[in-house]
Tab-separated table of C-alpha atoms in Angstrom:
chain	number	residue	atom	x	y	z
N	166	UNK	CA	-2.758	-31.317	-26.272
N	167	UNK	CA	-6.592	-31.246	-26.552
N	168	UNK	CA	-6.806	-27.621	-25.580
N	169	UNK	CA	-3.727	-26.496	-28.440
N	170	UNK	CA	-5.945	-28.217	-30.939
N	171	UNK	CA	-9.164	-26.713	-30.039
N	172	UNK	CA	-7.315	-23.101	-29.865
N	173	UNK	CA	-5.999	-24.001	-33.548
N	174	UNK	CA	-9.534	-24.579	-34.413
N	175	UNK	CA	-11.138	-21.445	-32.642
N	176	UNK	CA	-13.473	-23.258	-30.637
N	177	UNK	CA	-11.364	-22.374	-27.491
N	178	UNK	CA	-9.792	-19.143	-28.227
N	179	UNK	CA	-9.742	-16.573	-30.790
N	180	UNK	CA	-6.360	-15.605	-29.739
N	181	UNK	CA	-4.374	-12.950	-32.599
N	182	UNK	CA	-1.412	-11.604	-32.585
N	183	UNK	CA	-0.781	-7.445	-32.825
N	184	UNK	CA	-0.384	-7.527	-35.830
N	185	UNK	CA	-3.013	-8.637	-36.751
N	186	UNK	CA	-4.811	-6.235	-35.013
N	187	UNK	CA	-7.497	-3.661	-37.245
N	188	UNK	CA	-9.013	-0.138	-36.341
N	189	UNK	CA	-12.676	-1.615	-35.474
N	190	UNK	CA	-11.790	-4.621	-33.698
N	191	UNK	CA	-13.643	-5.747	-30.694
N	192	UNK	CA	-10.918	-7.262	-28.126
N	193	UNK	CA	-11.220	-8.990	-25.039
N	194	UNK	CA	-8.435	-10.017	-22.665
N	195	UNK	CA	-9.511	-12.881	-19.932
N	196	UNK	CA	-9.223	-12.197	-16.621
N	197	UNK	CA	-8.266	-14.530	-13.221
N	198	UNK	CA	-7.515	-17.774	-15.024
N	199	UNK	CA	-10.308	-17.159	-17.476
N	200	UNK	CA	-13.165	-16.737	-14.782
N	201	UNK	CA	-13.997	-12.907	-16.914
N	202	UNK	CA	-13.042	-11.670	-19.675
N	203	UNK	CA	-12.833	-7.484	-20.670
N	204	UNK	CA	-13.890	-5.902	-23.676
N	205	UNK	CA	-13.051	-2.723	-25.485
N	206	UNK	CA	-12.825	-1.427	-29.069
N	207	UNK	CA	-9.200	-1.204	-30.933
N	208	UNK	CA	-9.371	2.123	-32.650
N	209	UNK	CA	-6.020	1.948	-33.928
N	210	UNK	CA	-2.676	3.733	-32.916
N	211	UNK	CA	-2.649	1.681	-29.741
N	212	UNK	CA	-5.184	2.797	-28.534
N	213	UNK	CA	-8.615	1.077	-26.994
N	214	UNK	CA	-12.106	2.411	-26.290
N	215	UNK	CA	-13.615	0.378	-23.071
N	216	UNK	CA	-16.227	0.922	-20.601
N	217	UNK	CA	-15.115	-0.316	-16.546
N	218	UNK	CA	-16.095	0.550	-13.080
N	219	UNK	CA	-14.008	2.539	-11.072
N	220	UNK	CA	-11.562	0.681	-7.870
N	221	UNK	CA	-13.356	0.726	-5.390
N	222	UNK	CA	-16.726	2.102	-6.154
N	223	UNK	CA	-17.797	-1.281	-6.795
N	224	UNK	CA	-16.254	-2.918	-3.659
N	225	UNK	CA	-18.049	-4.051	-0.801
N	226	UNK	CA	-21.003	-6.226	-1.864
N	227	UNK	CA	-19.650	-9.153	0.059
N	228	UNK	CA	-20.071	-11.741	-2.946
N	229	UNK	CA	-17.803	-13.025	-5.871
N	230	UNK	CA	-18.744	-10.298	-8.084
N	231	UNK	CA	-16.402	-7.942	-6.223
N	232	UNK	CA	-13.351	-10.010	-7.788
N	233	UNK	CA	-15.254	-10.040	-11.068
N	234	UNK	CA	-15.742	-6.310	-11.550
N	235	UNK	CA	-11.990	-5.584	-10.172
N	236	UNK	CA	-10.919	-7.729	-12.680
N	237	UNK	CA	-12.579	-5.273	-15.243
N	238	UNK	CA	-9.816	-2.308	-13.994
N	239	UNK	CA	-7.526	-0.916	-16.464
N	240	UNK	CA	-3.771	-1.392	-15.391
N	241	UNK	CA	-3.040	2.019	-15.047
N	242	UNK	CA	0.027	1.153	-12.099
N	243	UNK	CA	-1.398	3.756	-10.374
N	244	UNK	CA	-0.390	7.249	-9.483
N	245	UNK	CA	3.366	6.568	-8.144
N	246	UNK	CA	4.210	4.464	-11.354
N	247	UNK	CA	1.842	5.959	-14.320
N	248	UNK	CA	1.735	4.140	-18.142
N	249	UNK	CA	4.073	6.028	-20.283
N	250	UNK	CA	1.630	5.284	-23.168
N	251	UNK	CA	-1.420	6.716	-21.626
N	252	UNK	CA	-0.442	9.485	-19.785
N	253	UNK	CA	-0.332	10.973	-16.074
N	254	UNK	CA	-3.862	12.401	-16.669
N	255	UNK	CA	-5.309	8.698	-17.541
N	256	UNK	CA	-3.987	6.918	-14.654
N	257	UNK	CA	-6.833	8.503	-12.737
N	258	UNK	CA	-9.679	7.864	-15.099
N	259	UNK	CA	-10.669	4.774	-14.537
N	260	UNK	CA	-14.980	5.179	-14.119
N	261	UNK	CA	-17.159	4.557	-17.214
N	262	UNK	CA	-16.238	5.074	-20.918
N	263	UNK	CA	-12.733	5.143	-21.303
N	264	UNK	CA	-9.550	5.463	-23.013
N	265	UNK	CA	-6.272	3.390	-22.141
N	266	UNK	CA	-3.019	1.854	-24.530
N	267	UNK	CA	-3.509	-1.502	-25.496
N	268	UNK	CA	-0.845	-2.664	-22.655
N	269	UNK	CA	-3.230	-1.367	-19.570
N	270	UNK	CA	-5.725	-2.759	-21.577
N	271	UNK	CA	-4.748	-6.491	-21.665
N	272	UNK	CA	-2.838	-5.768	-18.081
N	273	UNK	CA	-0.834	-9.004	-18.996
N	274	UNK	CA	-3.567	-10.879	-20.561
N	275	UNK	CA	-3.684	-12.616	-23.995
N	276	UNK	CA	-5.131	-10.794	-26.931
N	277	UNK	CA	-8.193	-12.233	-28.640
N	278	UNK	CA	-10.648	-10.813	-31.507
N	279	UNK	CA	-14.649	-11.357	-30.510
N	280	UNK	CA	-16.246	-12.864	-33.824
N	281	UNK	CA	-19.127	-11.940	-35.687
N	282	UNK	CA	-21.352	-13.245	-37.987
N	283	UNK	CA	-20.978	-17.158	-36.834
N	284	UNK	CA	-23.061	-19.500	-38.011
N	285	UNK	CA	-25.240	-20.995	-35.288
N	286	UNK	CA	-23.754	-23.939	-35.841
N	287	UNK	CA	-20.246	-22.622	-34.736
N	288	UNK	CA	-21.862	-20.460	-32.256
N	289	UNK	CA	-23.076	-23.693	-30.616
N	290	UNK	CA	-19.718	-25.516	-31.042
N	291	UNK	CA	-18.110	-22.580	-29.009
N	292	UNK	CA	-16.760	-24.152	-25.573
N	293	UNK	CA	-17.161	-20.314	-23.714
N	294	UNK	CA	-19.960	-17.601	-24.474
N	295	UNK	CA	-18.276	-14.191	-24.644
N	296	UNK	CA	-16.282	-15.044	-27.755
N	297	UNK	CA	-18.653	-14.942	-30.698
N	298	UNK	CA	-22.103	-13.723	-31.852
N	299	UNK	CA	-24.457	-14.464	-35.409
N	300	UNK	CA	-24.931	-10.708	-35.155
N	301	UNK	CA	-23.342	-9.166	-38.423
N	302	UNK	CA	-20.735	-6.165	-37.694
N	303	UNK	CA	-21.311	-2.448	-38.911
N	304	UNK	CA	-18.356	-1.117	-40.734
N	305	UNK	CA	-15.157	0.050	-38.919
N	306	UNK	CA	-15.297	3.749	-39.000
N	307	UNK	CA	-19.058	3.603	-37.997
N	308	UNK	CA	-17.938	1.096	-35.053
N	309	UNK	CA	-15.156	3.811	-34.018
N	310	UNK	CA	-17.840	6.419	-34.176
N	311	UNK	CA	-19.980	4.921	-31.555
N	312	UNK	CA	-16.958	4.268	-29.022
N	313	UNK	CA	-15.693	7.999	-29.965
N	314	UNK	CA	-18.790	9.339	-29.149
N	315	UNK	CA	-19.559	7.216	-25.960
N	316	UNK	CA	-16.315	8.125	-24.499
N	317	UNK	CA	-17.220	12.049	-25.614
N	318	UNK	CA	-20.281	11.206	-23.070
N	319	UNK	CA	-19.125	8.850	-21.093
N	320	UNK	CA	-22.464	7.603	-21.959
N	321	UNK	CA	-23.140	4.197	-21.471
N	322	UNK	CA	-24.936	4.490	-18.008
N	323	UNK	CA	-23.722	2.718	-14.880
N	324	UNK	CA	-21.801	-0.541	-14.997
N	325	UNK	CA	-23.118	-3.863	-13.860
N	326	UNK	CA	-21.282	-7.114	-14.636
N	327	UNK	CA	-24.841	-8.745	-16.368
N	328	UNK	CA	-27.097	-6.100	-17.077
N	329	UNK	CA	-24.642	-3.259	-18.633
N	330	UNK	CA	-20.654	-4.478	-18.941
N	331	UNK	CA	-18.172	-4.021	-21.134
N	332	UNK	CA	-18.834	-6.711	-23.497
N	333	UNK	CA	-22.185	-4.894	-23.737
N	334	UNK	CA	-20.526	-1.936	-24.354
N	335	UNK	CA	-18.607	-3.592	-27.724
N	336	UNK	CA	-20.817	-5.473	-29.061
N	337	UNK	CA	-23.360	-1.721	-29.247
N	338	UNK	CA	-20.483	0.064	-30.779
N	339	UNK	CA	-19.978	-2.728	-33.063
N	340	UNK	CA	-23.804	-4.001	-33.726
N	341	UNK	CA	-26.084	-0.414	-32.692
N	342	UNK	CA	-28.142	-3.012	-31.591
N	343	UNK	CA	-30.167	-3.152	-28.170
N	344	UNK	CA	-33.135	-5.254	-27.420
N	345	UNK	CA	-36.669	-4.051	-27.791
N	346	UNK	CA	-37.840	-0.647	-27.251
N	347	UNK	CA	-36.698	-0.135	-23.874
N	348	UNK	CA	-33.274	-0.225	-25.074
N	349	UNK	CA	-32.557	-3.400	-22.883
N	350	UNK	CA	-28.631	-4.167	-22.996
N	351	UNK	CA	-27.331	-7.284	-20.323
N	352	UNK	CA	-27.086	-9.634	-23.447
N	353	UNK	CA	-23.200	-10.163	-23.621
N	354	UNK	CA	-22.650	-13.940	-23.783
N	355	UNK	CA	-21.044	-13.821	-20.612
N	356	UNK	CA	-24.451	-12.456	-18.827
N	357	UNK	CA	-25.971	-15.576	-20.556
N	358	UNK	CA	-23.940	-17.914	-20.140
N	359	UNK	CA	-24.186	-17.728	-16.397
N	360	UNK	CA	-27.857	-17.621	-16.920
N	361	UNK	CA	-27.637	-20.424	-19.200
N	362	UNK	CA	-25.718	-22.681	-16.305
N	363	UNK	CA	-28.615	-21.743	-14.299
N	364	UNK	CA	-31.296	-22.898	-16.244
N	365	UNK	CA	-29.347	-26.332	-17.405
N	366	UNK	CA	-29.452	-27.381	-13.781
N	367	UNK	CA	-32.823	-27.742	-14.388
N	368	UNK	CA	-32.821	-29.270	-17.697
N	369	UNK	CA	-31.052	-33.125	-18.824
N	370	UNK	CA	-29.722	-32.148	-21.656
N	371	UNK	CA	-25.843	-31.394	-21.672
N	372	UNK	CA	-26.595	-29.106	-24.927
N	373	UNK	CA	-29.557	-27.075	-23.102
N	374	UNK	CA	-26.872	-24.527	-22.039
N	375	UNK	CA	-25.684	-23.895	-25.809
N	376	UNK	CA	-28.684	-23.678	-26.921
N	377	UNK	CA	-30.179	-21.216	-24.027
N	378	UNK	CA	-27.194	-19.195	-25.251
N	379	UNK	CA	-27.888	-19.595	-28.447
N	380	UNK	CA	-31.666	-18.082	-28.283
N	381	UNK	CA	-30.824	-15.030	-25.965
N	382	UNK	CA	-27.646	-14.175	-28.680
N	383	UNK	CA	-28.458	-10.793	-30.032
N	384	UNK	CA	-28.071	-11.883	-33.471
N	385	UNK	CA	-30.816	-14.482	-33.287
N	386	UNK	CA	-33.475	-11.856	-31.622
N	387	UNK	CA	-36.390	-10.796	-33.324
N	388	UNK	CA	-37.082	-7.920	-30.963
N	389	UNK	CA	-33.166	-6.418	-31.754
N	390	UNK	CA	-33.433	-2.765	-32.773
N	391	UNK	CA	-31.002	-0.472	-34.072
N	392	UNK	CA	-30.486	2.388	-31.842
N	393	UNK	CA	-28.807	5.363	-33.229
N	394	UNK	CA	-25.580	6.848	-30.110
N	395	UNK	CA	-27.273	9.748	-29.582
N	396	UNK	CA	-30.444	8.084	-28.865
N	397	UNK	CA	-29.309	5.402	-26.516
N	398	UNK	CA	-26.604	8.388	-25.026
N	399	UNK	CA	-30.210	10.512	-24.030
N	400	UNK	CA	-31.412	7.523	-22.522
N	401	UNK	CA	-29.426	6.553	-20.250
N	402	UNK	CA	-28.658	10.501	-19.186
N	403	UNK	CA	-32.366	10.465	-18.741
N	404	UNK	CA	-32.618	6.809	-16.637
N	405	UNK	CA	-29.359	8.417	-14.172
N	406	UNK	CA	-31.560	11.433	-13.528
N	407	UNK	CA	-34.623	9.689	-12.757
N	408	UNK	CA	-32.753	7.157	-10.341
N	409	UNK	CA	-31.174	10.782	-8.640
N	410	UNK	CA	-34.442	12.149	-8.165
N	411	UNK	CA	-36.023	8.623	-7.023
């Protein structure tokens, strides 16, 4: 009963319907009973713009993070039984910036909208990071441009589940923001809140996680930058080459 009435509320989900669904949107979909959650950008006609590591590639580090990242796999249903919305050719492309139906998308999951431009107050009040930010939203068809262009590229460098995931990946298209002028991204409020549980062990107060989130939010940074595509698109192509040479 608790949990309905925080759901009705929005402090536990920010569950919508498809309907209610708008070109622009950044989604998320929670993964094994709401361990992760995957992000992507609705650009309309059923169709979503995410960024995900390929099966397998990411397999074999011999810690929880290999369920993690799996869970971060579009729901193609492979090669014997491809989606009917997406297409032989995109049951194959699953590496990087890509392109899937709404259906692989969720791959059974609930649909939620990310929020933007909370109030700290709310942002505080929020029982999960990953669900909300103070940063304001750029308009839809810029948004859509980003995610357009980053899937031209498949430019958004090499995923990592905290320093460069998909909710990373959203929250640019939406935002254009990255921190400082390295063009630092591993700020989702996923990345911090498992940072933030981290740092409360060391700290009494219950409220110390909240509030670590809180100060590492993009939308509360002083050293956020907007970054223009093409910009952050050259440097990651130019970070990949100098790891290839290294």
């Amino acid at each position: 009963m608790e949990s309905i009435l925080l759901e009705k509320i929005g402090l536990f989900s920010n569950k919508i319907s498809k309907d209610d669904l708008k070109p622009g949107d950044h989604i998320y979909s929670w993964r094994n009973a709401y361990i992760y959650s995957h992000h992507g950008i609705y650009i309309g006609d059923g169709k979503v713009i995410h960024f995900t590591r390929g099966g397998g590639l990411e397999i074999g580090t011999g810690t929880f993070l290999d369920k993690l990242i799996v869970s971060s796999i579009t729901n193609h249903g492979g090669d014997n039984n491809p989606c009917p919305n997406c297409g032989g050719k995109q049951s194959n492309n699953t590496h990087g910036v890509i392109s899937s139906c709404l259906d692989c998308f969720l791959s059974g999951g609930d649909l939620l909208r990310f929020e933007y431009s909370v109030s700290p107050a709310l942002f505080m009040a929020k029982l999960r990071g990953g669900t909300c930010t103070t940063a304001a939203s750029d308009p839809s068809d810029e948004v859509i441009s980003r995610a357009e262009f980053l899937l031209l590229r498949n430019g958004f460098g090499e995923y990592h589940v905290f320093e460069n995931n998909c909710e990373d990946f959203a929250m640019y298209c939406k935002t254009g923001l990255v921190v400082g002028r390295s063009y630092v991204l591993g700020r989702s409020g996923q990345a911090n809140s498992v940072s933030a549980v981290a740092c409360v062990a060391r700290v009494v107060s219950p409220w110390a996680s909240n509030a670590i989130r809180l100060c590492s939010d993009i939308g509360m940074r002083s050293d956020a930058v907007k970054v223009p595509v093409e910009s952050l698109v050259a440097r990651f192509n130019q970070t990949d080459a100098s790891a290839k040479e290294s």
